[in-house]
Short mmCIF file of C-alpha atoms in Angstrom, two decimals:
data_model
loop_
_atom_site.label_atom_id
_atom_site.label_comp_id
_atom_site.label_asym_id
_atom_site.label_seq_id
_atom_site.Cartn_x
_atom_site.Cartn_y
_atom_site.Cartn_z
CA ALA A 1 -7.88 -11.28 -11.18
CA GLN A 2 -7.91 -10.68 -7.49
CA SER A 3 -9.73 -7.66 -6.13
CA VAL A 4 -10.66 -6.01 -2.87
CA THR A 5 -13.85 -4.13 -2.09
CA GLN A 6 -14.16 -1.83 0.89
CA LEU A 7 -17.75 -0.93 1.69
CA GLY A 8 -18.12 2.69 2.68
CA SER A 9 -15.61 5.32 1.67
CA HIS A 10 -16.38 7.26 4.88
CA VAL A 11 -17.28 5.93 8.31
CA SER A 12 -17.98 8.14 11.29
CA VAL A 13 -18.17 6.88 14.88
CA SER A 14 -18.28 8.46 18.30
CA GLU A 15 -15.34 8.16 20.65
CA GLY A 16 -15.72 4.93 22.63
CA ALA A 17 -17.99 3.30 20.03
CA LEU A 18 -17.30 0.15 18.06
CA VAL A 19 -15.31 0.55 14.87
CA LEU A 20 -16.24 -1.77 11.99
CA LEU A 21 -14.60 -1.34 8.59
CA ARG A 22 -15.68 -3.80 5.94
CA CYS A 23 -13.51 -5.58 3.40
CA ASN A 24 -14.43 -8.28 0.92
CA TYR A 25 -11.99 -9.95 -1.40
CA SER A 26 -12.18 -12.10 -4.47
CA SER A 27 -9.61 -14.80 -4.87
CA SER A 28 -9.64 -18.27 -6.29
CA VAL A 29 -6.97 -19.45 -3.88
CA PRO A 30 -6.43 -18.81 -0.17
CA PRO A 31 -5.19 -15.25 -0.04
CA TYR A 32 -2.88 -13.30 2.18
CA LEU A 33 -4.79 -10.30 3.52
CA PHE A 34 -3.63 -7.09 5.12
CA TRP A 35 -5.00 -3.95 6.73
CA TYR A 36 -2.94 -0.79 6.49
CA VAL A 37 -3.58 2.61 8.05
CA GLN A 38 -2.59 5.95 6.57
CA TYR A 39 -2.50 9.05 8.74
CA PRO A 40 -2.62 12.43 7.00
CA ASN A 41 0.55 13.22 5.07
CA GLN A 42 2.17 9.94 6.02
CA GLY A 43 2.92 6.59 4.46
CA LEU A 44 1.06 3.37 5.11
CA GLN A 45 1.55 1.42 8.31
CA LEU A 46 0.66 -2.24 8.67
CA LEU A 47 -2.09 -2.87 11.23
CA LEU A 48 -2.36 -6.63 10.85
CA LYS A 49 -2.09 -9.48 8.38
CA TYR A 50 -3.72 -12.83 7.75
CA THR A 51 -1.47 -15.55 6.40
CA SER A 52 -3.62 -18.70 6.76
CA ALA A 53 -2.90 -19.35 10.41
CA ALA A 54 -5.51 -18.25 12.98
CA THR A 55 -8.66 -16.77 11.44
CA LEU A 56 -8.88 -14.08 14.12
CA VAL A 57 -5.93 -11.80 13.75
CA LYS A 58 -4.89 -9.26 16.36
CA GLY A 59 -3.00 -6.17 15.28
CA ILE A 60 -1.61 -3.02 16.71
CA ASN A 61 -3.54 -0.26 18.50
CA GLY A 62 -6.31 -2.65 19.63
CA PHE A 63 -7.49 -3.57 16.12
CA GLU A 64 -8.39 -7.07 15.04
CA ALA A 65 -9.83 -8.73 11.96
CA GLU A 66 -11.53 -12.02 11.28
CA PHE A 67 -11.00 -14.02 8.11
CA LYS A 68 -14.27 -15.63 6.98
CA LYS A 69 -13.74 -17.79 3.94
CA SER A 70 -17.45 -18.52 3.45
CA GLU A 71 -18.17 -14.79 3.25
CA THR A 72 -14.86 -13.87 1.53
CA SER A 73 -14.55 -11.15 4.14
CA PHE A 74 -11.83 -9.70 6.33
CA HIS A 75 -13.54 -6.97 8.34
CA LEU A 76 -11.53 -4.78 10.70
CA THR A 77 -12.88 -4.03 14.18
CA LYS A 78 -11.94 -2.19 17.33
CA PRO A 79 -14.15 -2.32 20.42
CA SER A 80 -13.71 1.30 21.44
CA ALA A 81 -12.72 4.11 19.08
CA HIS A 82 -10.19 6.71 20.11
CA MET A 83 -9.72 10.13 18.57
CA SER A 84 -6.27 9.05 17.42
CA ASP A 85 -7.86 6.34 15.23
CA ALA A 86 -9.03 8.96 12.74
CA ALA A 87 -7.22 8.04 9.54
CA GLU A 88 -7.72 6.24 6.24
CA TYR A 89 -7.72 2.45 6.31
CA PHE A 90 -6.84 0.22 3.39
CA CYS A 91 -7.54 -3.45 2.97
CA ALA A 92 -5.17 -5.30 0.65
CA VAL A 93 -4.74 -8.76 -0.78
CA SER A 94 -1.44 -10.18 -1.87
CA GLU A 95 -1.19 -11.65 -5.32
CA SER A 96 -0.92 -15.36 -4.70
CA TYR A 97 0.15 -16.81 -8.03
CA GLY A 98 2.36 -16.28 -11.00
CA GLY A 99 5.16 -13.81 -11.28
CA SER A 100 3.37 -11.16 -9.23
CA GLN A 101 3.36 -13.05 -5.96
CA GLY A 102 3.56 -10.66 -3.07
CA ASN A 103 2.38 -7.52 -4.83
CA LEU A 104 -0.45 -5.83 -3.01
CA ILE A 105 -3.86 -5.08 -4.48
CA PHE A 106 -5.52 -2.38 -2.43
CA GLY A 107 -9.13 -1.46 -1.85
CA LYS A 108 -10.24 2.14 -2.37
CA GLY A 109 -9.85 2.92 1.32
CA THR A 110 -12.22 3.93 4.11
CA LYS A 111 -11.77 7.24 5.87
CA LEU A 112 -12.60 6.92 9.55
CA SER A 113 -13.75 9.98 11.49
CA VAL A 114 -14.08 9.88 15.27
CA LYS A 115 -16.42 12.36 16.94
CA PRO A 116 -15.80 13.50 20.50
CA ASP B 1 9.40 5.40 11.19
CA SER B 2 9.34 2.42 8.82
CA GLY B 3 13.02 2.61 7.94
CA VAL B 4 12.21 3.28 4.27
CA THR B 5 13.32 6.69 3.04
CA GLN B 6 12.13 8.55 -0.01
CA THR B 7 13.38 11.76 -1.58
CA PRO B 8 12.26 14.31 -2.36
CA LYS B 9 9.12 14.75 -0.23
CA HIS B 10 7.57 17.15 -2.70
CA LEU B 11 8.22 17.77 -6.36
CA ILE B 12 6.59 20.39 -8.55
CA THR B 13 7.32 20.34 -12.24
CA ALA B 14 5.80 21.15 -15.62
CA THR B 15 4.20 19.00 -18.27
CA GLY B 16 6.67 17.34 -20.59
CA GLN B 17 9.44 17.26 -18.00
CA ARG B 18 11.28 14.28 -16.52
CA VAL B 19 11.80 13.58 -12.81
CA THR B 20 13.52 10.94 -10.71
CA LEU B 21 12.20 9.70 -7.39
CA ARG B 22 14.55 7.92 -5.04
CA CYS B 23 13.95 5.21 -2.45
CA SER B 24 16.21 3.56 0.09
CA PRO B 25 14.79 0.32 1.52
CA ARG B 26 15.03 -0.85 5.10
CA SER B 27 18.36 -2.36 6.01
CA GLY B 28 18.33 -6.02 4.96
CA ASP B 29 15.34 -5.78 2.64
CA LEU B 30 15.98 -7.01 -0.88
CA SER B 31 12.62 -6.23 -2.49
CA VAL B 32 11.50 -2.77 -3.48
CA TYR B 33 8.00 -1.95 -4.69
CA TRP B 34 6.66 1.26 -6.22
CA TYR B 35 3.03 2.30 -5.84
CA GLN B 36 1.08 5.29 -7.14
CA GLN B 37 -1.73 6.82 -5.09
CA SER B 38 -4.14 9.16 -6.86
CA LEU B 39 -7.65 10.32 -6.10
CA ASP B 40 -9.22 8.63 -9.09
CA GLN B 41 -7.17 5.41 -9.28
CA GLY B 42 -6.47 4.81 -5.60
CA LEU B 43 -3.34 2.86 -4.66
CA GLN B 44 -1.89 0.98 -7.60
CA PHE B 45 1.14 -1.24 -7.85
CA LEU B 46 3.63 -0.10 -10.45
CA ILE B 47 6.72 -2.29 -10.36
CA GLN B 48 8.80 -4.55 -8.12
CA TYR B 49 12.53 -5.20 -7.97
CA TYR B 50 14.26 -7.96 -6.07
CA ASN B 51 18.01 -7.80 -5.49
CA GLY B 52 18.57 -5.68 -8.58
CA GLU B 53 16.31 -7.59 -10.95
CA GLU B 54 12.87 -6.60 -12.16
CA ARG B 55 10.44 -9.04 -10.58
CA ALA B 56 6.95 -7.92 -11.56
CA LYS B 57 5.19 -5.14 -13.41
CA GLY B 58 1.81 -3.70 -12.65
CA ASN B 59 0.03 -0.73 -14.15
CA ILE B 60 3.17 1.13 -15.06
CA LEU B 61 3.12 3.41 -18.08
CA GLU B 62 5.77 3.10 -20.78
CA ARG B 63 6.86 6.65 -19.93
CA PHE B 64 7.85 5.39 -16.48
CA SER B 65 10.84 3.22 -15.69
CA ALA B 66 12.67 2.07 -12.60
CA GLN B 67 15.83 0.39 -11.52
CA GLN B 68 17.42 -1.02 -8.40
CA PHE B 69 21.10 -0.42 -7.86
CA PRO B 70 23.75 -2.71 -6.30
CA ASP B 71 23.35 -0.93 -2.95
CA LEU B 72 19.63 -1.82 -3.22
CA HIS B 73 18.32 1.71 -3.46
CA SER B 74 15.81 2.26 -6.23
CA GLU B 75 14.87 5.07 -8.55
CA LEU B 76 11.61 5.65 -10.38
CA ASN B 77 11.95 7.75 -13.51
CA LEU B 78 8.90 9.54 -14.87
CA SER B 79 9.21 11.22 -18.25
CA SER B 80 7.04 13.27 -20.62
CA LEU B 81 4.99 14.16 -17.59
CA GLU B 82 1.28 14.86 -17.93
CA LEU B 83 -1.14 16.55 -15.57
CA GLY B 84 -2.62 13.17 -14.75
CA ASP B 85 0.69 11.94 -13.37
CA SER B 86 0.21 14.17 -10.33
CA ALA B 87 0.00 11.75 -7.42
CA LEU B 88 1.68 10.39 -4.33
CA TYR B 89 4.35 7.85 -5.17
CA PHE B 90 5.20 5.34 -2.47
CA CYS B 91 8.09 3.01 -2.20
CA ALA B 92 7.85 -0.09 -0.04
CA SER B 93 10.37 -2.74 0.85
CA SER B 94 10.28 -6.28 2.14
CA VAL B 95 12.76 -8.98 3.03
CA GLY B 96 11.83 -11.48 0.34
CA VAL B 97 9.96 -11.83 -2.86
CA SER B 98 6.45 -12.76 -1.85
CA TYR B 99 3.99 -12.76 1.06
CA ASN B 100 6.27 -10.69 3.21
CA GLU B 101 5.16 -7.64 5.11
CA GLN B 102 5.85 -4.52 3.10
CA PHE B 103 7.13 -1.42 4.87
CA PHE B 104 6.15 1.84 3.22
CA GLY B 105 8.10 5.04 2.93
CA PRO B 106 6.53 8.46 3.53
CA GLY B 107 5.98 9.04 -0.19
CA THR B 108 6.87 11.67 -2.74
CA ARG B 109 4.10 14.05 -3.72
CA LEU B 110 4.44 14.93 -7.40
CA THR B 111 2.57 17.90 -8.79
CA VAL B 112 2.62 18.45 -12.53
CA LEU B 113 1.53 21.94 -13.62
#
């Protein structure tokens, strides 16, 4: 079965510092990968998605992620953190076979704090 | 605003009761997904409907059921509620069946006392 592992349930950075949120997946076939963000008391918003085109994917709000097949990773980065980036971030993989194609399998989430 | 609406926003009920959560997908989306978010289990896929038909089932309990109506809105029915059913329930919608971007609603927070 496919799975997603997010390293670090909490990450704290200073405003202006690099943001790096880690995600590793397990999949026997090329996956579709997603990063979602959840602000307090809100639903999930798609940041970016990888669908087997370019390995470096640019998303909204200055975020990007790089698909590395050899490392089975899809880490999320942002060069300079802003206070408004404080939220919980979820990495997800889309089921890629059988009758469950398209359903999302989420990691446990990483809560990002940004210090002034 | 994702275009997906969910009602109610909050629901407080007692153990043993039955509740219905409602979701309206984005205009034009045919697929509806239900997810449960809890502290111990995280975000888990429950069930998917596509154009009125059940498409896939995840970790959905037998006490839970769902349906998608001809106007494409969906309802998630939770019965014989237990304390452990307290969670955020999200609905998401997408255009097609697979690999499409899913747009999430704001969620319904269910508290079972």
